[in-house]
PDB file with SEQRES, HELIX, SHEET and CRYST1 records, atoms N, CA, C and O in Angstrom:
SEQRES   1 A   72  MET LYS ILE ILE ILE PHE LEU LEU LEU PHE VAL VAL SER          
SEQRES   2 A   72  LEU PHE ALA SER ILE GLY LYS ILE VAL SER TYR ASP GLY          
SEQRES   3 A   72  ASP VAL SER ILE SER ARG ALA ASN GLU ILE TYR LYS CYS          
SEQRES   4 A   72  GLU VAL GLY PHE VAL ILE LEU LYS LYS ASP LEU ILE ASN          
SEQRES   5 A   72  THR LEU LYS ASN SER ARG VAL ARG ILE ASN PHE ASN ASP          
SEQRES   6 A   72  ASN THR LYS ILE THR MET GLY                                  
HELIX    1 AA1 LYS A    2  VAL A   12  1                                  11    
SHEET    1 AA1 2 SER A  29  ILE A  30  0                                        
SHEET    2 AA1 2 ILE A  51  ASN A  52 -1                                        
CRYST1    1.000    1.000    1.000  90.00  90.00  90.00 P 1           1          
ATOM      1  N   MET A   1     -13.966  23.029   3.762  1.00  0.00           N  
ATOM      2  CA  MET A   1     -13.254  22.058   4.336  1.00  0.00           C  
ATOM      3  C   MET A   1     -12.551  21.014   4.407  1.00  0.00           C  
ATOM      4  O   MET A   1     -11.377  20.692   4.222  1.00  0.00           O  
ATOM      5  N   LYS A   2     -14.325  20.150   4.979  1.00  0.00           N  
ATOM      6  CA  LYS A   2     -14.157  18.980   5.324  1.00  0.00           C  
ATOM      7  C   LYS A   2     -13.875  17.927   3.054  1.00  0.00           C  
ATOM      8  O   LYS A   2     -13.618  16.789   2.663  1.00  0.00           O  
ATOM      9  N   ILE A   3     -14.247  19.735   2.163  1.00  0.00           N  
ATOM     10  CA  ILE A   3     -14.080  18.219   1.142  1.00  0.00           C  
ATOM     11  C   ILE A   3     -12.683  18.835   0.320  1.00  0.00           C  
ATOM     12  O   ILE A   3     -12.439  18.524  -0.846  1.00  0.00           O  
ATOM     13  N   ILE A   4     -11.829  19.743   1.120  1.00  0.00           N  
ATOM     14  CA  ILE A   4     -10.099  19.547   0.853  1.00  0.00           C  
ATOM     15  C   ILE A   4      -9.579  18.844   1.150  1.00  0.00           C  
ATOM     16  O   ILE A   4      -8.758  18.192   0.505  1.00  0.00           O  
ATOM     17  N   ILE A   5     -10.012  18.701   2.681  1.00  0.00           N  
ATOM     18  CA  ILE A   5      -9.185  17.125   3.460  1.00  0.00           C  
ATOM     19  C   ILE A   5      -9.716  16.156   2.701  1.00  0.00           C  
ATOM     20  O   ILE A   5      -8.805  15.506   2.189  1.00  0.00           O  
ATOM     21  N   PHE A   6     -11.401  15.536   2.219  1.00  0.00           N  
ATOM     22  CA  PHE A   6     -11.940  14.573   1.031  1.00  0.00           C  
ATOM     23  C   PHE A   6     -10.778  14.213  -0.049  1.00  0.00           C  
ATOM     24  O   PHE A   6     -10.365  13.164  -0.543  1.00  0.00           O  
ATOM     25  N   LEU A   7     -10.416  15.747  -0.188  1.00  0.00           N  
ATOM     26  CA  LEU A   7      -9.842  14.901  -1.784  1.00  0.00           C  
ATOM     27  C   LEU A   7      -8.428  15.233  -1.706  1.00  0.00           C  
ATOM     28  O   LEU A   7      -7.984  15.497  -2.823  1.00  0.00           O  
ATOM     29  N   LEU A   8      -7.648  15.303  -0.861  1.00  0.00           N  
ATOM     30  CA  LEU A   8      -6.462  14.893  -0.051  1.00  0.00           C  
ATOM     31  C   LEU A   8      -6.058  13.979   0.059  1.00  0.00           C  
ATOM     32  O   LEU A   8      -5.064  13.401  -0.383  1.00  0.00           O  
ATOM     33  N   LEU A   9      -7.008  13.705   0.833  1.00  0.00           N  
ATOM     34  CA  LEU A   9      -7.319  11.771   1.528  1.00  0.00           C  
ATOM     35  C   LEU A   9      -7.206  11.143  -0.236  1.00  0.00           C  
ATOM     36  O   LEU A   9      -6.156  10.622  -0.609  1.00  0.00           O  
ATOM     37  N   PHE A  10      -7.805  11.212  -0.712  1.00  0.00           N  
ATOM     38  CA  PHE A  10      -8.457  10.548  -2.432  1.00  0.00           C  
ATOM     39  C   PHE A  10      -6.784  10.343  -2.799  1.00  0.00           C  
ATOM     40  O   PHE A  10      -5.879   9.548  -2.543  1.00  0.00           O  
ATOM     41  N   VAL A  11      -7.007  11.626  -3.585  1.00  0.00           N  
ATOM     42  CA  VAL A  11      -4.963  11.954  -4.271  1.00  0.00           C  
ATOM     43  C   VAL A  11      -4.018  10.801  -3.195  1.00  0.00           C  
ATOM     44  O   VAL A  11      -3.407   9.870  -3.718  1.00  0.00           O  
ATOM     45  N   VAL A  12      -4.007  10.949  -2.126  1.00  0.00           N  
ATOM     46  CA  VAL A  12      -2.835  11.001  -1.816  1.00  0.00           C  
ATOM     47  C   VAL A  12      -3.674   9.016  -1.558  1.00  0.00           C  
ATOM     48  O   VAL A  12      -2.694   8.362  -1.202  1.00  0.00           O  
ATOM     49  N   SER A  13      -4.740   8.173  -1.601  1.00  0.00           N  
ATOM     50  CA  SER A  13      -4.707   7.203  -1.830  1.00  0.00           C  
ATOM     51  C   SER A  13      -4.694   6.752  -2.933  1.00  0.00           C  
ATOM     52  O   SER A  13      -4.758   5.523  -2.916  1.00  0.00           O  
ATOM     53  N   LEU A  14      -4.604   7.470  -4.552  1.00  0.00           N  
ATOM     54  CA  LEU A  14      -4.243   7.119  -6.115  1.00  0.00           C  
ATOM     55  C   LEU A  14      -2.854   6.441  -5.403  1.00  0.00           C  
ATOM     56  O   LEU A  14      -2.766   5.217  -5.305  1.00  0.00           O  
ATOM     57  N   PHE A  15      -1.883   7.254  -4.964  1.00  0.00           N  
ATOM     58  CA  PHE A  15      -0.578   7.035  -5.113  1.00  0.00           C  
ATOM     59  C   PHE A  15      -0.005   6.644  -3.984  1.00  0.00           C  
ATOM     60  O   PHE A  15       1.037   6.873  -3.370  1.00  0.00           O  
ATOM     61  N   ALA A  16      -1.065   5.919  -3.856  1.00  0.00           N  
ATOM     62  CA  ALA A  16      -0.270   5.518  -2.243  1.00  0.00           C  
ATOM     63  C   ALA A  16       0.398   4.123  -2.515  1.00  0.00           C  
ATOM     64  O   ALA A  16       0.044   3.399  -3.445  1.00  0.00           O  
ATOM     65  N   SER A  17       1.341   3.825  -1.674  1.00  0.00           N  
ATOM     66  CA  SER A  17       3.170   2.749  -1.854  1.00  0.00           C  
ATOM     67  C   SER A  17       2.518   1.746  -1.484  1.00  0.00           C  
ATOM     68  O   SER A  17       2.036   1.721  -0.351  1.00  0.00           O  
ATOM     69  N   ILE A  18       2.379   0.812  -2.270  1.00  0.00           N  
ATOM     70  CA  ILE A  18       1.752  -1.091  -2.074  1.00  0.00           C  
ATOM     71  C   ILE A  18       2.413  -1.975  -1.820  1.00  0.00           C  
ATOM     72  O   ILE A  18       1.865  -3.048  -1.567  1.00  0.00           O  
ATOM     73  N   GLY A  19       3.954  -1.856  -1.788  1.00  0.00           N  
ATOM     74  CA  GLY A  19       5.053  -2.501  -1.655  1.00  0.00           C  
ATOM     75  C   GLY A  19       6.361  -1.895  -2.364  1.00  0.00           C  
ATOM     76  O   GLY A  19       6.331  -0.911  -3.102  1.00  0.00           O  
ATOM     77  N   LYS A  20       7.784  -2.798  -1.955  1.00  0.00           N  
ATOM     78  CA  LYS A  20       8.980  -2.096  -2.787  1.00  0.00           C  
ATOM     79  C   LYS A  20       9.914  -3.306  -3.281  1.00  0.00           C  
ATOM     80  O   LYS A  20      10.097  -4.449  -2.861  1.00  0.00           O  
ATOM     81  N   ILE A  21      10.334  -2.693  -4.165  1.00  0.00           N  
ATOM     82  CA  ILE A  21      10.736  -3.513  -4.589  1.00  0.00           C  
ATOM     83  C   ILE A  21      12.543  -4.135  -3.462  1.00  0.00           C  
ATOM     84  O   ILE A  21      13.174  -3.300  -2.813  1.00  0.00           O  
ATOM     85  N   VAL A  22      12.973  -5.637  -3.524  1.00  0.00           N  
ATOM     86  CA  VAL A  22      13.900  -6.072  -2.783  1.00  0.00           C  
ATOM     87  C   VAL A  22      15.555  -6.269  -3.082  1.00  0.00           C  
ATOM     88  O   VAL A  22      16.582  -5.793  -2.597  1.00  0.00           O  
ATOM     89  N   SER A  23      15.138  -7.538  -4.484  1.00  0.00           N  
ATOM     90  CA  SER A  23      15.777  -7.805  -4.894  1.00  0.00           C  
ATOM     91  C   SER A  23      15.925  -7.179  -7.019  1.00  0.00           C  
ATOM     92  O   SER A  23      15.389  -6.335  -7.737  1.00  0.00           O  
ATOM     93  N   TYR A  24      16.557  -7.831  -7.102  1.00  0.00           N  
ATOM     94  CA  TYR A  24      15.733  -7.966  -8.687  1.00  0.00           C  
ATOM     95  C   TYR A  24      17.763  -7.864  -9.445  1.00  0.00           C  
ATOM     96  O   TYR A  24      18.812  -7.310  -9.114  1.00  0.00           O  
ATOM     97  N   ASP A  25      17.158  -9.013 -10.828  1.00  0.00           N  
ATOM     98  CA  ASP A  25      18.468 -10.087 -11.522  1.00  0.00           C  
ATOM     99  C   ASP A  25      18.384  -9.519 -12.767  1.00  0.00           C  
ATOM    100  O   ASP A  25      17.296  -9.833 -13.249  1.00  0.00           O  
ATOM    101  N   GLY A  26      19.030  -8.821 -13.528  1.00  0.00           N  
ATOM    102  CA  GLY A  26      19.135  -8.588 -14.940  1.00  0.00           C  
ATOM    103  C   GLY A  26      18.813  -7.036 -15.205  1.00  0.00           C  
ATOM    104  O   GLY A  26      19.353  -6.171 -14.516  1.00  0.00           O  
ATOM    105  N   ASP A  27      17.474  -6.571 -16.730  1.00  0.00           N  
ATOM    106  CA  ASP A  27      17.052  -5.989 -16.701  1.00  0.00           C  
ATOM    107  C   ASP A  27      14.979  -5.158 -16.379  1.00  0.00           C  
ATOM    108  O   ASP A  27      13.936  -5.065 -17.027  1.00  0.00           O  
ATOM    109  N   VAL A  28      15.281  -4.939 -15.577  1.00  0.00           N  
ATOM    110  CA  VAL A  28      14.295  -4.485 -15.230  1.00  0.00           C  
ATOM    111  C   VAL A  28      13.717  -3.639 -15.007  1.00  0.00           C  
ATOM    112  O   VAL A  28      14.432  -2.864 -14.372  1.00  0.00           O  
ATOM    113  N   SER A  29      12.164  -3.006 -15.229  1.00  0.00           N  
ATOM    114  CA  SER A  29      11.753  -1.435 -15.220  1.00  0.00           C  
ATOM    115  C   SER A  29      10.733  -1.200 -14.473  1.00  0.00           C  
ATOM    116  O   SER A  29      10.574  -1.928 -13.493  1.00  0.00           O  
ATOM    117  N   ILE A  30       9.972  -0.343 -14.688  1.00  0.00           N  
ATOM    118  CA  ILE A  30       9.385   0.054 -13.602  1.00  0.00           C  
ATOM    119  C   ILE A  30       8.220   1.203 -14.160  1.00  0.00           C  
ATOM    120  O   ILE A  30       8.121   2.182 -13.420  1.00  0.00           O  
ATOM    121  N   SER A  31       7.190   1.200 -15.565  1.00  0.00           N  
ATOM    122  CA  SER A  31       6.146   2.095 -15.547  1.00  0.00           C  
ATOM    123  C   SER A  31       4.839   3.135 -14.768  1.00  0.00           C  
ATOM    124  O   SER A  31       3.634   3.088 -14.520  1.00  0.00           O  
ATOM    125  N   ARG A  32       5.734   3.826 -14.646  1.00  0.00           N  
ATOM    126  CA  ARG A  32       4.784   4.873 -13.513  1.00  0.00           C  
ATOM    127  C   ARG A  32       4.469   5.942 -14.633  1.00  0.00           C  
ATOM    128  O   ARG A  32       5.381   6.634 -15.085  1.00  0.00           O  
ATOM    129  N   ALA A  33       3.137   6.072 -15.084  1.00  0.00           N  
ATOM    130  CA  ALA A  33       2.562   7.252 -15.816  1.00  0.00           C  
ATOM    131  C   ALA A  33       3.567   8.465 -16.426  1.00  0.00           C  
ATOM    132  O   ALA A  33       4.123   9.542 -16.208  1.00  0.00           O  
ATOM    133  N   ASN A  34       3.261   7.102 -17.604  1.00  0.00           N  
ATOM    134  CA  ASN A  34       4.241   7.244 -18.368  1.00  0.00           C  
ATOM    135  C   ASN A  34       6.228   7.617 -18.640  1.00  0.00           C  
ATOM    136  O   ASN A  34       7.029   7.790 -19.559  1.00  0.00           O  
ATOM    137  N   GLU A  35       6.180   7.568 -17.242  1.00  0.00           N  
ATOM    138  CA  GLU A  35       7.781   7.689 -16.895  1.00  0.00           C  
ATOM    139  C   GLU A  35       8.323   5.993 -17.173  1.00  0.00           C  
ATOM    140  O   GLU A  35       7.539   5.089 -17.461  1.00  0.00           O  
ATOM    141  N   ILE A  36       9.324   5.875 -17.068  1.00  0.00           N  
ATOM    142  CA  ILE A  36      10.529   4.561 -16.947  1.00  0.00           C  
ATOM    143  C   ILE A  36      10.530   4.495 -15.929  1.00  0.00           C  
ATOM    144  O   ILE A  36      10.067   5.531 -15.454  1.00  0.00           O  
ATOM    145  N   TYR A  37      10.819   3.783 -15.181  1.00  0.00           N  
ATOM    146  CA  TYR A  37      12.193   3.710 -13.973  1.00  0.00           C  
ATOM    147  C   TYR A  37      12.690   2.414 -13.690  1.00  0.00           C  
ATOM    148  O   TYR A  37      12.033   1.374 -13.644  1.00  0.00           O  
ATOM    149  N   LYS A  38      14.236   2.603 -13.454  1.00  0.00           N  
ATOM    150  CA  LYS A  38      15.025   2.023 -13.633  1.00  0.00           C  
ATOM    151  C   LYS A  38      15.728   1.126 -12.237  1.00  0.00           C  
ATOM    152  O   LYS A  38      16.174   1.650 -11.216  1.00  0.00           O  
ATOM    153  N   CYS A  39      15.678  -0.087 -12.493  1.00  0.00           N  
ATOM    154  CA  CYS A  39      14.654  -1.181 -10.372  1.00  0.00           C  
ATOM    155  C   CYS A  39      15.750  -0.980  -9.900  1.00  0.00           C  
ATOM    156  O   CYS A  39      16.840  -1.295 -10.377  1.00  0.00           O  
ATOM    157  N   GLU A  40      15.459  -0.293  -8.667  1.00  0.00           N  
ATOM    158  CA  GLU A  40      16.694  -0.732  -7.926  1.00  0.00           C  
ATOM    159  C   GLU A  40      15.919  -1.127  -7.154  1.00  0.00           C  
ATOM    160  O   GLU A  40      14.701  -1.246  -7.293  1.00  0.00           O  
ATOM    161  N   VAL A  41      17.189  -1.592  -5.433  1.00  0.00           N  
ATOM    162  CA  VAL A  41      16.968  -2.250  -4.866  1.00  0.00           C  
ATOM    163  C   VAL A  41      15.887  -0.943  -3.605  1.00  0.00           C  
ATOM    164  O   VAL A  41      16.335   0.143  -3.972  1.00  0.00           O  
ATOM    165  N   GLY A  42      14.890  -0.651  -2.530  1.00  0.00           N  
ATOM    166  CA  GLY A  42      13.922   0.169  -2.311  1.00  0.00           C  
ATOM    167  C   GLY A  42      13.502   0.822  -2.964  1.00  0.00           C  
ATOM    168  O   GLY A  42      13.321   1.921  -2.440  1.00  0.00           O  
ATOM    169  N   PHE A  43      13.149   0.750  -4.125  1.00  0.00           N  
ATOM    170  CA  PHE A  43      11.474   1.299  -5.163  1.00  0.00           C  
ATOM    171  C   PHE A  43      10.830   1.283  -4.837  1.00  0.00           C  
ATOM    172  O   PHE A  43      10.302   0.259  -5.272  1.00  0.00           O  
ATOM    173  N   VAL A  44       9.830   1.984  -3.824  1.00  0.00           N  
ATOM    174  CA  VAL A  44       8.787   2.070  -3.409  1.00  0.00           C  
ATOM    175  C   VAL A  44       7.643   1.900  -4.771  1.00  0.00           C  
ATOM    176  O   VAL A  44       7.471   2.861  -5.521  1.00  0.00           O  
ATOM    177  N   ILE A  45       7.057   0.864  -4.943  1.00  0.00           N  
ATOM    178  CA  ILE A  45       6.401   0.586  -5.473  1.00  0.00           C  
ATOM    179  C   ILE A  45       4.883   1.522  -5.813  1.00  0.00           C  
ATOM    180  O   ILE A  45       4.680   2.071  -4.730  1.00  0.00           O  
ATOM    181  N   LEU A  46       3.923   1.890  -6.623  1.00  0.00           N  
ATOM    182  CA  LEU A  46       2.330   2.704  -6.514  1.00  0.00           C  
ATOM    183  C   LEU A  46       1.491   1.052  -6.995  1.00  0.00           C  
ATOM    184  O   LEU A  46       1.818  -0.120  -7.179  1.00  0.00           O  
ATOM    185  N   LYS A  47       0.277   1.897  -7.028  1.00  0.00           N  
ATOM    186  CA  LYS A  47      -0.866   1.061  -6.999  1.00  0.00           C  
ATOM    187  C   LYS A  47      -0.695   1.479  -8.667  1.00  0.00           C  
ATOM    188  O   LYS A  47      -0.634   2.693  -8.863  1.00  0.00           O  
ATOM    189  N   LYS A  48      -0.614   0.618  -9.856  1.00  0.00           N  
ATOM    190  CA  LYS A  48      -0.335   1.243 -10.743  1.00  0.00           C  
ATOM    191  C   LYS A  48       1.027   0.694 -11.826  1.00  0.00           C  
ATOM    192  O   LYS A  48       1.327   0.909 -13.000  1.00  0.00           O  
ATOM    193  N   ASP A  49       1.389   0.196 -11.130  1.00  0.00           N  
ATOM    194  CA  ASP A  49       2.503   0.659 -11.351  1.00  0.00           C  
ATOM    195  C   ASP A  49       3.081  -0.497 -12.696  1.00  0.00           C  
ATOM    196  O   ASP A  49       2.251  -1.401 -12.785  1.00  0.00           O  
ATOM    197  N   LEU A  50       3.824  -0.619 -13.348  1.00  0.00           N  
ATOM    198  CA  LEU A  50       4.400  -1.726 -14.598  1.00  0.00           C  
ATOM    199  C   LEU A  50       5.170  -1.801 -14.527  1.00  0.00           C  
ATOM    200  O   LEU A  50       6.058  -1.066 -14.959  1.00  0.00           O  
ATOM    201  N   ILE A  51       5.258  -3.077 -13.724  1.00  0.00           N  
ATOM    202  CA  ILE A  51       7.294  -3.967 -13.434  1.00  0.00           C  
ATOM    203  C   ILE A  51       6.916  -4.681 -15.232  1.00  0.00           C  
ATOM    204  O   ILE A  51       5.943  -5.089 -15.867  1.00  0.00           O  
ATOM    205  N   ASN A  52       7.875  -4.547 -15.356  1.00  0.00           N  
ATOM    206  CA  ASN A  52       9.103  -5.119 -17.323  1.00  0.00           C  
ATOM    207  C   ASN A  52       9.552  -5.387 -16.491  1.00  0.00           C  
ATOM    208  O   ASN A  52       9.691  -4.617 -15.541  1.00  0.00           O  
ATOM    209  N   THR A  53      10.232  -7.381 -16.525  1.00  0.00           N  
ATOM    210  CA  THR A  53      11.182  -7.445 -16.322  1.00  0.00           C  
ATOM    211  C   THR A  53      11.655  -8.390 -18.337  1.00  0.00           C  
ATOM    212  O   THR A  53      10.795  -9.073 -18.893  1.00  0.00           O  
ATOM    213  N   LEU A  54      12.863  -8.192 -18.894  1.00  0.00           N  
ATOM    214  CA  LEU A  54      13.374  -7.629 -19.428  1.00  0.00           C  
ATOM    215  C   LEU A  54      13.775 -10.211 -19.792  1.00  0.00           C  
ATOM    216  O   LEU A  54      14.116 -10.999 -18.910  1.00  0.00           O  
ATOM    217  N   LYS A  55      13.607 -10.426 -20.745  1.00  0.00           N  
ATOM    218  CA  LYS A  55      14.108 -12.322 -20.804  1.00  0.00           C  
ATOM    219  C   LYS A  55      15.877 -12.015 -20.022  1.00  0.00           C  
ATOM    220  O   LYS A  55      16.847 -11.268 -20.152  1.00  0.00           O  
ATOM    221  N   ASN A  56      15.258 -13.516 -18.954  1.00  0.00           N  
ATOM    222  CA  ASN A  56      15.810 -14.108 -17.987  1.00  0.00           C  
ATOM    223  C   ASN A  56      16.009 -12.832 -16.541  1.00  0.00           C  
ATOM    224  O   ASN A  56      16.058 -12.788 -15.311  1.00  0.00           O  
ATOM    225  N   SER A  57      16.028 -12.536 -16.948  1.00  0.00           N  
ATOM    226  CA  SER A  57      15.682 -11.043 -15.774  1.00  0.00           C  
ATOM    227  C   SER A  57      14.908 -11.735 -14.715  1.00  0.00           C  
ATOM    228  O   SER A  57      15.157 -12.938 -14.777  1.00  0.00           O  
ATOM    229  N   ARG A  58      14.114 -11.471 -13.818  1.00  0.00           N  
ATOM    230  CA  ARG A  58      13.346 -11.012 -12.339  1.00  0.00           C  
ATOM    231  C   ARG A  58      14.289 -10.469 -11.516  1.00  0.00           C  
ATOM    232  O   ARG A  58      15.512 -10.353 -11.438  1.00  0.00           O  
ATOM    233  N   VAL A  59      12.495  -9.944 -10.462  1.00  0.00           N  
ATOM    234  CA  VAL A  59      12.261  -8.906 -10.334  1.00  0.00           C  
ATOM    235  C   VAL A  59      11.841 -10.017  -8.287  1.00  0.00           C  
ATOM    236  O   VAL A  59      11.347 -11.139  -8.404  1.00  0.00           O  
ATOM    237  N   ARG A  60      12.054  -9.612  -7.159  1.00  0.00           N  
ATOM    238  CA  ARG A  60      11.178 -10.138  -6.263  1.00  0.00           C  
ATOM    239  C   ARG A  60      10.733  -8.271  -5.253  1.00  0.00           C  
ATOM    240  O   ARG A  60      11.413  -7.274  -5.013  1.00  0.00           O  
ATOM    241  N   ILE A  61       9.334  -8.649  -4.973  1.00  0.00           N  
ATOM    242  CA  ILE A  61       8.318  -7.388  -4.344  1.00  0.00           C  
ATOM    243  C   ILE A  61       8.329  -8.181  -3.029  1.00  0.00           C  
ATOM    244  O   ILE A  61       8.552  -9.391  -3.068  1.00  0.00           O  
ATOM    245  N   ASN A  62       8.113  -7.594  -1.943  1.00  0.00           N  
ATOM    246  CA  ASN A  62       7.476  -7.731  -0.732  1.00  0.00           C  
ATOM    247  C   ASN A  62       5.942  -6.760  -1.169  1.00  0.00           C  
ATOM    248  O   ASN A  62       5.702  -6.582  -2.363  1.00  0.00           O  
ATOM    249  N   PHE A  63       5.301  -6.376  -0.443  1.00  0.00           N  
ATOM    250  CA  PHE A  63       3.752  -5.646  -1.136  1.00  0.00           C  
ATOM    251  C   PHE A  63       3.699  -5.615   1.058  1.00  0.00           C  
ATOM    252  O   PHE A  63       4.167  -6.401   1.882  1.00  0.00           O  
ATOM    253  N   ASN A  64       3.045  -4.551   1.183  1.00  0.00           N  
ATOM    254  CA  ASN A  64       2.688  -4.338   2.906  1.00  0.00           C  
ATOM    255  C   ASN A  64       1.913  -4.690   3.506  1.00  0.00           C  
ATOM    256  O   ASN A  64       1.662  -4.296   4.646  1.00  0.00           O  
ATOM    257  N   ASP A  65       0.938  -6.095   2.470  1.00  0.00           N  
ATOM    258  CA  ASP A  65       0.143  -6.229   3.393  1.00  0.00           C  
ATOM    259  C   ASP A  65       1.118  -8.317   3.585  1.00  0.00           C  
ATOM    260  O   ASP A  65       0.961  -9.534   3.683  1.00  0.00           O  
ATOM    261  N   ASN A  66       2.018  -7.199   3.508  1.00  0.00           N  
ATOM    262  CA  ASN A  66       3.024  -9.643   3.832  1.00  0.00           C  
ATOM    263  C   ASN A  66       3.698 -10.176   2.190  1.00  0.00           C  
ATOM    264  O   ASN A  66       4.736 -10.791   1.946  1.00  0.00           O  
ATOM    265  N   THR A  67       2.597  -9.633   1.239  1.00  0.00           N  
ATOM    266  CA  THR A  67       3.190 -10.878   0.518  1.00  0.00           C  
ATOM    267  C   THR A  67       4.298 -10.943  -0.778  1.00  0.00           C  
ATOM    268  O   THR A  67       4.925  -9.884  -0.756  1.00  0.00           O  
ATOM    269  N   LYS A  68       4.536 -11.392  -1.358  1.00  0.00           N  
ATOM    270  CA  LYS A  68       6.060 -11.519  -1.728  1.00  0.00           C  
ATOM    271  C   LYS A  68       6.065 -12.061  -2.798  1.00  0.00           C  
ATOM    272  O   LYS A  68       6.116 -13.286  -2.684  1.00  0.00           O  
ATOM    273  N   ILE A  69       6.030 -11.634  -4.001  1.00  0.00           N  
ATOM    274  CA  ILE A  69       6.363 -12.619  -4.712  1.00  0.00           C  
ATOM    275  C   ILE A  69       7.990 -12.506  -6.014  1.00  0.00           C  
ATOM    276  O   ILE A  69       8.678 -11.498  -6.177  1.00  0.00           O  
ATOM    277  N   THR A  70       8.102 -13.318  -6.436  1.00  0.00           N  
ATOM    278  CA  THR A  70       9.072 -13.543  -7.920  1.00  0.00           C  
ATOM    279  C   THR A  70       8.732 -13.125  -8.496  1.00  0.00           C  
ATOM    280  O   THR A  70       7.535 -13.410  -8.517  1.00  0.00           O  
ATOM    281  N   MET A  71       9.106 -12.067  -9.599  1.00  0.00           N  
ATOM    282  CA  MET A  71       8.188 -12.601 -10.919  1.00  0.00           C  
ATOM    283  C   MET A  71      10.243 -12.678 -12.116  1.00  0.00           C  
ATOM    284  O   MET A  71      11.462 -12.734 -11.952  1.00  0.00           O  
ATOM    285  N   GLY A  72       8.739 -12.593 -13.587  1.00  0.00           N  
ATOM    286  CA  GLY A  72      10.556 -12.720 -14.258  1.00  0.00           C  
ATOM    287  C   GLY A  72       9.430 -13.451 -15.468  1.00  0.00           C  
ATOM    288  O   GLY A  72       9.872 -13.922 -16.516  1.00  0.00           O  
TER     289      GLY A  72                                                      
END                                                                             
């Protein structure tokens, strides 16, 4: 039983939310596990997500530790 609980906690931590999209401008997408998602305000960012911005595009992300970044 302890092993099952440990494995469940481990899997959840691999896909835990680390932040979310608070604003974007232009063409921004998120790559996750070989799938591509269109950027939307409120989109939850997970560990290992890749944020892609095209020319003249930008995105602002607020992380759970209160770090805020804008990239483009």
